[in-house]
Short mmCIF file of C-alpha atoms in Angstrom, two decimals:
data_model
loop_
_atom_site.label_atom_id
_atom_site.label_comp_id
_atom_site.label_asym_id
_atom_site.label_seq_id
_atom_site.Cartn_x
_atom_site.Cartn_y
_atom_site.Cartn_z
CA MET A 1 10.87 -23.38 144.24
CA HIS A 2 10.11 -19.87 143.24
CA ALA A 3 8.06 -18.22 145.92
CA PHE A 4 6.95 -14.27 145.96
CA ALA A 5 7.02 -13.16 149.57
CA VAL A 6 7.50 -10.45 152.42
CA LEU A 7 9.82 -9.80 154.75
CA PRO A 8 9.31 -8.04 158.00
CA ASP A 9 8.85 -4.44 157.79
CA ASP A 10 9.24 -4.54 154.04
CA ALA A 11 6.11 -4.25 151.61
CA THR A 12 8.47 -5.02 148.76
CA ILE A 13 7.34 -8.70 147.04
CA HIS A 14 10.51 -10.61 146.80
CA ASP A 15 10.92 -13.24 144.29
CA LEU A 16 12.67 -15.88 146.38
CA GLU A 17 14.25 -19.51 145.94
CA LEU A 18 12.91 -21.57 148.50
CA SER A 19 13.03 -25.47 149.23
CA THR A 20 10.33 -27.39 147.38
CA PRO A 21 8.85 -29.60 150.49
CA SER A 22 8.09 -33.34 150.15
CA PRO A 23 4.97 -34.53 151.62
CA GLU A 24 4.88 -37.15 154.30
CA GLY A 25 1.93 -38.84 155.82
CA ARG A 26 -1.38 -37.00 154.68
CA GLN A 27 0.42 -34.18 153.22
CA VAL A 28 -0.16 -33.10 149.53
CA LEU A 29 1.94 -31.13 147.72
CA LEU A 30 0.04 -29.13 144.72
CA LYS A 31 1.65 -27.15 142.03
CA VAL A 32 -0.09 -23.73 141.87
CA MET A 33 -2.55 -23.14 139.23
CA ARG A 34 -4.50 -20.23 140.16
CA ALA A 35 -3.82 -17.63 143.40
CA GLY A 36 -6.86 -15.38 144.04
CA VAL A 37 -5.31 -11.72 145.54
CA CYS A 38 -7.56 -10.72 148.58
CA HIS A 39 -7.46 -7.39 150.55
CA THR A 40 -6.46 -9.77 153.65
CA ASP A 41 -3.11 -9.81 151.63
CA THR A 42 -2.89 -6.13 151.59
CA HIS A 43 -2.81 -5.93 155.41
CA LEU A 44 -0.51 -8.89 155.82
CA ARG A 45 2.09 -6.92 153.19
CA GLU A 46 1.57 -3.81 155.32
CA GLY A 47 2.40 -6.10 158.78
CA GLY A 48 -0.98 -5.87 160.74
CA TYR A 49 -4.46 -4.32 161.13
CA ASP A 50 -5.61 -0.86 162.15
CA LEU A 51 -6.98 -0.86 165.57
CA GLY A 52 -8.10 2.61 166.08
CA SER A 53 -7.13 3.98 169.33
CA ARG A 54 -5.51 0.74 170.14
CA GLY A 55 -2.90 1.08 167.59
CA GLN A 56 -1.82 -1.42 165.23
CA MET A 57 -1.83 -4.97 165.48
CA SER A 58 1.38 -6.38 164.30
CA MET A 59 1.79 -9.94 162.82
CA LYS A 60 5.49 -9.88 163.84
CA ASP A 61 4.56 -9.44 167.26
CA ARG A 62 1.99 -12.47 167.05
CA GLY A 63 4.81 -14.99 165.82
CA ILE A 64 4.16 -15.04 162.39
CA GLN A 65 7.59 -16.38 160.70
CA TYR A 66 8.98 -14.46 157.68
CA PRO A 67 9.67 -14.60 154.81
CA MET A 68 5.86 -15.12 154.69
CA VAL A 69 4.38 -16.26 151.22
CA LEU A 70 1.08 -15.07 150.80
CA GLY A 71 -1.93 -16.08 148.89
CA HIS A 72 -5.01 -18.21 150.27
CA GLU A 73 -7.32 -18.58 147.59
CA VAL A 74 -5.61 -21.39 145.68
CA VAL A 75 -6.26 -24.01 143.16
CA GLY A 76 -3.59 -26.19 142.17
CA VAL A 77 -2.91 -29.73 140.67
CA VAL A 78 -1.43 -32.39 142.81
CA ALA A 79 2.41 -33.11 142.19
CA GLN A 80 3.14 -35.46 144.94
CA VAL A 81 1.37 -37.40 147.99
CA GLY A 82 2.24 -38.65 151.23
CA THR A 83 2.18 -42.33 151.93
CA HIS A 84 -1.01 -42.17 153.73
CA VAL A 85 -2.83 -40.33 151.34
CA GLU A 86 -5.99 -42.10 149.86
CA SER A 87 -8.51 -39.52 148.27
CA VAL A 88 -6.09 -37.93 145.57
CA ARG A 89 -3.41 -38.96 143.38
CA VAL A 90 -1.23 -36.99 141.18
CA GLY A 91 -2.54 -34.67 138.58
CA ASP A 92 -6.01 -34.11 140.35
CA VAL A 93 -7.02 -30.58 140.31
CA ARG A 94 -8.14 -29.49 143.57
CA LEU A 95 -9.15 -25.96 145.45
CA ILE A 96 -7.68 -26.12 148.83
CA TYR A 97 -9.21 -24.96 152.24
CA PRO A 98 -6.68 -22.65 153.86
CA TRP A 99 -8.37 -21.91 157.30
CA ILE A 100 -6.32 -24.60 159.03
CA GLY A 101 -6.37 -25.05 162.72
CA CYS A 102 -3.83 -26.59 165.27
CA GLY A 103 -6.11 -29.99 164.77
CA THR A 104 -6.40 -31.01 168.48
CA CYS A 105 -8.33 -28.24 170.17
CA ARG A 106 -12.01 -28.57 170.88
CA GLN A 107 -12.87 -25.91 167.76
CA CYS A 108 -10.92 -27.94 165.34
CA ARG A 109 -12.43 -31.51 166.71
CA GLU A 110 -16.01 -29.90 166.40
CA GLY A 111 -14.98 -28.86 162.63
CA HIS A 112 -14.33 -25.09 163.18
CA ASP A 113 -10.68 -24.77 162.22
CA ASN A 114 -11.43 -21.02 161.37
CA ARG A 115 -12.00 -20.34 165.01
CA CYS A 116 -8.98 -21.68 166.19
CA ALA A 117 -6.83 -19.54 168.58
CA ALA A 118 -3.53 -21.17 167.34
CA GLY A 119 -4.43 -21.27 163.50
CA GLN A 120 -2.17 -22.21 160.91
CA ASN A 121 -3.77 -20.70 157.66
CA LEU A 122 -2.25 -21.12 154.53
CA GLY A 123 -0.69 -17.80 153.41
CA VAL A 124 -0.40 -16.60 156.89
CA ALA A 125 1.00 -18.93 159.38
CA ARG A 126 2.09 -21.27 156.67
CA HIS A 127 3.42 -20.80 153.07
CA GLY A 128 0.65 -19.80 150.55
CA GLY A 129 -0.05 -20.02 147.03
CA TYR A 130 2.17 -17.16 145.71
CA ALA A 131 4.68 -19.64 144.74
CA GLU A 132 5.43 -22.54 142.45
CA TYR A 133 4.23 -25.10 144.90
CA ILE A 134 1.97 -25.18 148.02
CA MET A 135 2.08 -27.95 150.84
CA VAL A 136 -1.48 -29.08 152.21
CA PRO A 137 -1.04 -30.45 155.82
CA ASP A 138 -3.91 -33.16 155.17
CA GLU A 139 -5.82 -34.29 151.96
CA LYS A 140 -9.19 -33.78 153.83
CA TYR A 141 -8.72 -30.05 153.16
CA LEU A 142 -8.81 -30.59 149.07
CA LEU A 143 -11.81 -30.19 147.31
CA ASP A 144 -12.77 -31.41 143.95
CA ILE A 145 -13.94 -28.86 141.56
CA ASP A 146 -14.40 -30.46 138.26
CA GLY A 147 -16.77 -28.40 135.85
CA LEU A 148 -16.18 -25.24 137.47
CA ASP A 149 -13.97 -22.45 136.08
CA PRO A 150 -10.77 -22.87 138.10
CA SER A 151 -10.30 -18.94 138.34
CA TRP A 152 -13.54 -18.60 139.78
CA ALA A 153 -13.39 -21.50 141.84
CA ALA A 154 -9.97 -20.22 143.79
CA THR A 155 -12.09 -17.14 144.85
CA LEU A 156 -14.41 -19.52 146.72
CA ALA A 157 -11.93 -20.39 149.31
CA CYS A 158 -12.19 -16.70 150.63
CA SER A 159 -14.57 -14.28 149.10
CA GLY A 160 -16.90 -17.30 148.27
CA LEU A 161 -16.83 -18.97 151.73
CA THR A 162 -16.44 -15.74 153.66
CA ALA A 163 -19.91 -14.50 152.23
CA HIS A 164 -21.43 -17.77 152.60
CA SER A 165 -20.50 -17.68 156.27
CA ALA A 166 -21.94 -14.14 156.73
CA VAL A 167 -25.04 -15.08 155.16
CA ASP A 168 -25.27 -18.05 157.14
CA LYS A 169 -25.29 -16.03 160.14
CA VAL A 170 -28.29 -13.35 158.90
CA LEU A 171 -31.03 -16.18 157.06
CA PRO A 172 -33.56 -17.57 157.55
CA LEU A 173 -35.40 -14.30 157.07
CA GLU A 174 -38.56 -13.15 155.09
CA PRO A 175 -37.56 -13.37 151.60
CA ASP A 176 -38.79 -9.44 151.38
CA GLU A 177 -36.88 -8.20 154.85
CA PRO A 178 -34.46 -5.74 154.00
CA VAL A 179 -30.75 -6.72 153.70
CA VAL A 180 -28.15 -4.47 153.53
CA ILE A 181 -24.69 -4.83 152.13
CA PHE A 182 -21.86 -2.48 152.65
CA GLY A 183 -19.28 -3.14 150.13
CA ALA A 184 -19.75 -4.38 146.54
CA GLY A 185 -16.33 -5.53 146.03
CA GLY A 186 -15.85 -9.41 145.53
CA LEU A 187 -16.94 -10.42 148.63
CA GLY A 188 -20.02 -8.18 148.52
CA LEU A 189 -21.02 -9.31 145.03
CA THR A 190 -20.79 -12.88 146.18
CA ALA A 191 -22.81 -12.46 149.27
CA ILE A 192 -25.79 -10.82 146.63
CA ALA A 193 -25.18 -13.74 144.53
CA ILE A 194 -25.39 -16.21 147.45
CA LEU A 195 -28.48 -14.49 148.99
CA ARG A 196 -30.29 -14.47 145.38
CA ALA A 197 -29.43 -18.17 145.05
CA ARG A 198 -31.20 -18.75 148.33
CA GLY A 199 -34.26 -17.12 147.55
CA HIS A 200 -33.94 -13.41 149.15
CA ARG A 201 -35.50 -10.85 147.31
CA ASN A 202 -34.85 -7.41 149.28
CA ILE A 203 -31.07 -6.73 148.94
CA CYS A 204 -29.68 -3.28 149.42
CA THR A 205 -25.92 -2.45 148.42
CA VAL A 206 -23.88 0.79 149.46
CA ASP A 207 -20.73 1.12 147.93
CA VAL A 208 -18.27 4.36 147.58
CA ALA A 209 -18.40 3.33 143.69
CA GLU A 210 -20.94 3.69 141.17
CA ARG A 211 -19.33 0.83 138.83
CA ASN A 212 -19.45 -1.47 141.77
CA LEU A 213 -23.20 -0.45 142.46
CA ALA A 214 -23.79 -1.39 138.66
CA LEU A 215 -22.09 -4.88 138.98
CA ALA A 216 -24.30 -5.25 142.12
CA ARG A 217 -27.35 -4.60 140.25
CA GLU A 218 -26.07 -7.05 137.77
CA MET A 219 -25.75 -9.73 140.40
CA GLY A 220 -29.23 -9.02 141.80
CA ALA A 221 -29.36 -6.26 144.15
CA THR A 222 -32.67 -4.68 144.52
CA SER A 223 -31.49 -1.35 145.49
CA THR A 224 -28.02 0.48 145.62
CA VAL A 225 -26.95 3.65 147.55
CA LEU A 226 -23.55 5.69 146.53
CA SER A 227 -22.06 6.37 149.72
CA GLY A 228 -20.86 9.77 150.38
CA ALA A 229 -23.45 11.29 148.03
CA ASP A 230 -26.64 9.77 149.85
CA GLY A 231 -25.43 7.37 152.08
CA GLY A 232 -26.85 8.30 155.48
CA ALA A 233 -29.09 5.97 157.53
CA ALA A 234 -32.06 7.37 156.63
CA ASP A 235 -31.09 7.47 152.74
CA ILE A 236 -30.22 3.56 152.90
CA GLN A 237 -33.58 2.60 154.97
CA ARG A 238 -35.53 4.58 151.91
CA ALA A 239 -33.77 2.52 149.28
CA ALA A 240 -34.30 -0.66 151.37
CA GLY A 241 -37.76 -0.16 151.91
CA GLY A 242 -37.31 0.35 155.64
CA PRO A 243 -35.24 -0.50 158.55
CA ALA A 244 -32.77 -3.58 157.82
CA SER A 245 -33.37 -7.01 159.46
CA ALA A 246 -29.62 -7.72 158.92
CA VAL A 247 -26.80 -5.50 157.67
CA VAL A 248 -23.47 -7.43 156.29
CA ASP A 249 -20.58 -5.02 156.34
CA PHE A 250 -17.66 -6.02 154.03
CA VAL A 251 -16.01 -2.88 154.67
CA ASN A 252 -16.11 -2.87 158.69
CA ASN A 253 -14.24 0.62 159.44
CA GLY A 254 -15.63 3.22 161.62
CA ALA A 255 -18.16 4.87 159.50
CA THR A 256 -19.90 1.64 157.87
CA ALA A 257 -19.73 0.08 161.09
CA THR A 258 -21.87 3.22 162.62
CA SER A 259 -24.29 3.27 159.38
CA ALA A 260 -24.73 -0.54 160.00
CA PHE A 261 -26.04 0.01 163.36
CA ASP A 262 -28.15 3.06 162.58
CA VAL A 263 -29.94 1.06 159.82
CA LEU A 264 -30.99 -1.85 161.73
CA ALA A 265 -34.34 -2.61 162.92
CA LYS A 266 -35.22 -3.53 166.15
CA ALA A 267 -33.79 -7.26 166.88
CA GLY A 268 -31.59 -6.53 163.71
CA THR A 269 -28.52 -8.38 163.32
CA MET A 270 -25.34 -6.78 162.51
CA VAL A 271 -22.36 -9.01 161.02
CA GLN A 272 -18.96 -7.39 160.77
CA VAL A 273 -16.59 -8.93 158.12
CA GLY A 274 -14.31 -6.36 156.49
CA LEU A 275 -10.73 -5.75 158.15
CA PHE A 276 -10.49 -2.18 156.88
CA GLY A 277 -9.94 -1.41 160.59
CA GLY A 278 -10.60 1.68 162.81
CA GLU A 279 -13.19 1.99 165.50
CA VAL A 280 -16.86 2.69 166.51
CA THR A 281 -18.64 4.16 169.43
CA LEU A 282 -22.20 2.71 169.89
CA PRO A 283 -24.56 3.79 172.52
CA THR A 284 -24.68 0.77 174.99
CA ALA A 285 -28.28 1.64 176.32
CA MET A 286 -29.61 1.50 172.61
CA LEU A 287 -28.19 -2.09 172.17
CA ALA A 288 -30.34 -3.59 174.80
CA LEU A 289 -33.20 -1.38 174.17
CA ARG A 290 -33.55 -2.36 170.44
CA MET A 291 -32.01 -5.86 171.17
CA ILE A 292 -29.25 -5.48 168.49
CA ARG A 293 -27.11 -8.41 167.86
CA ILE A 294 -23.56 -7.78 166.69
CA GLU A 295 -21.65 -10.51 165.19
CA GLY A 296 -17.91 -10.85 163.71
CA SER A 297 -17.86 -13.26 160.83
CA PHE A 298 -14.13 -14.70 159.94
CA VAL A 299 -13.99 -17.05 156.76
CA GLY A 300 -15.87 -20.29 157.17
CA THR A 301 -15.94 -23.96 157.86
CA LEU A 302 -14.52 -26.47 155.73
CA SER A 303 -18.13 -27.88 155.56
CA GLN A 304 -19.24 -24.50 154.79
CA LEU A 305 -16.76 -24.54 151.66
CA GLN A 306 -17.91 -28.26 150.68
CA ASP A 307 -21.34 -26.86 150.68
CA LEU A 308 -20.60 -23.68 148.67
CA VAL A 309 -19.14 -25.94 146.05
CA ARG A 310 -21.86 -28.10 145.66
CA ILE A 311 -24.07 -24.96 145.12
CA ALA A 312 -21.48 -23.47 142.56
CA LYS A 313 -21.70 -27.03 140.84
CA THR A 314 -25.44 -26.82 140.18
CA GLY A 315 -25.03 -23.64 138.30
CA LYS A 316 -27.18 -21.73 140.46
CA LEU A 317 -24.52 -19.32 141.83
CA PRO A 318 -23.70 -16.27 139.20
CA THR A 319 -20.07 -16.08 138.92
CA ILE A 320 -18.28 -12.36 140.09
CA PRO A 321 -16.07 -10.70 137.75
CA VAL A 322 -12.55 -11.91 137.72
CA SER A 323 -9.25 -10.41 136.11
CA GLU A 324 -6.56 -12.53 135.37
CA ARG A 325 -2.99 -11.98 135.68
CA THR A 326 0.27 -13.83 135.60
CA LEU A 327 1.95 -15.05 138.66
CA SER A 328 5.27 -13.30 139.35
CA ALA A 329 6.59 -10.99 141.80
CA ALA A 330 5.80 -7.72 139.65
CA GLU A 331 2.18 -9.10 139.36
CA VAL A 332 1.83 -9.89 142.93
CA SER A 333 2.99 -6.51 143.82
CA ARG A 334 0.90 -4.61 141.37
CA ALA A 335 -2.24 -6.32 141.92
CA LEU A 336 -1.88 -5.63 146.04
CA ASP A 337 -1.05 -2.03 145.04
CA ASP A 338 -4.22 -1.93 142.92
CA LEU A 339 -6.50 -3.55 146.00
CA THR A 340 -5.16 -0.97 148.07
CA ALA A 341 -5.68 1.89 145.68
CA GLY A 342 -9.57 0.56 145.60
CA GLY A 343 -11.56 0.88 142.55
CA ILE A 344 -11.01 -3.01 141.70
CA ALA A 345 -14.27 -4.69 140.19
CA GLY A 346 -14.56 -8.18 141.26
CA ARG A 347 -11.83 -10.35 142.03
CA ILE A 348 -8.05 -10.22 140.58
CA VAL A 349 -6.44 -14.04 140.22
CA LEU A 350 -3.03 -14.86 139.61
CA THR A 351 -2.39 -17.37 137.03
CA ALA A 352 0.48 -19.81 136.62
#
């Protein structure tokens, strides 16, 4: 099969010929139909994450095997099934939950695969969706998306799920309590849509691009702030109508994390999601005196994705803008370059 992969210390996307795997037991092989392009893939192509003064977190040093086939937002059609598979058959179209754990630790047994310290995530530790075929280790990770647009549905596996999980960490609140969203890319727009779908009315969005803020208003943001023009804590609080009960930071670099802390109300919640990297210095006494809760959020659970798909099927979740491109080595590379450069409205989805 053709696979579009990165090699160690090489940001080039290579068109490789790999053996097509054959499923056994509860495994399922799917032919890729759609593969979303995520900011996480840009960091993986670069080889790791910026840890500020602590340097770089290297994927190679963490034991990731190369070639690495990226792509974790995947919709495919079932091509082959293992002998113990019961819930799907050849020809079924399914969304894949990619945040797969070891299957044996306490977190996995409790349904929190995304918390597993030995994660086997598709598109990271296992080959992902930038390929002709993708192997899923268990049929339980496949979701029926009947009635949904497959390109948009693919984005639910990461941007949708990540936003849904982050919103879960700040709700319930009174509908008019200020919630501030940093970043109005695919994740931020999805979070706005989910907040609105769950009845929240006061959503202030901060971004560096006016085009993204216009989309945020279309999705239901009640106020917006252009970062770099206004964008200080006082400006954000003024736009939101007061200090924020919660902040969800889909950028999560030094500047946004600092602003997130500064805009919070007493006993506010600060949820850090983005992987843009860097570091932040916070006054420790103020953490205690203001009773600030800081929480990291990484994707979500299988049950949360199942819940999100159910919400999407009701029609209550507005779709975010999706730009479709052809799945090829050149287009994978171009899409990752475009995301790195910034300015992409919504999500890019590669189609096979």
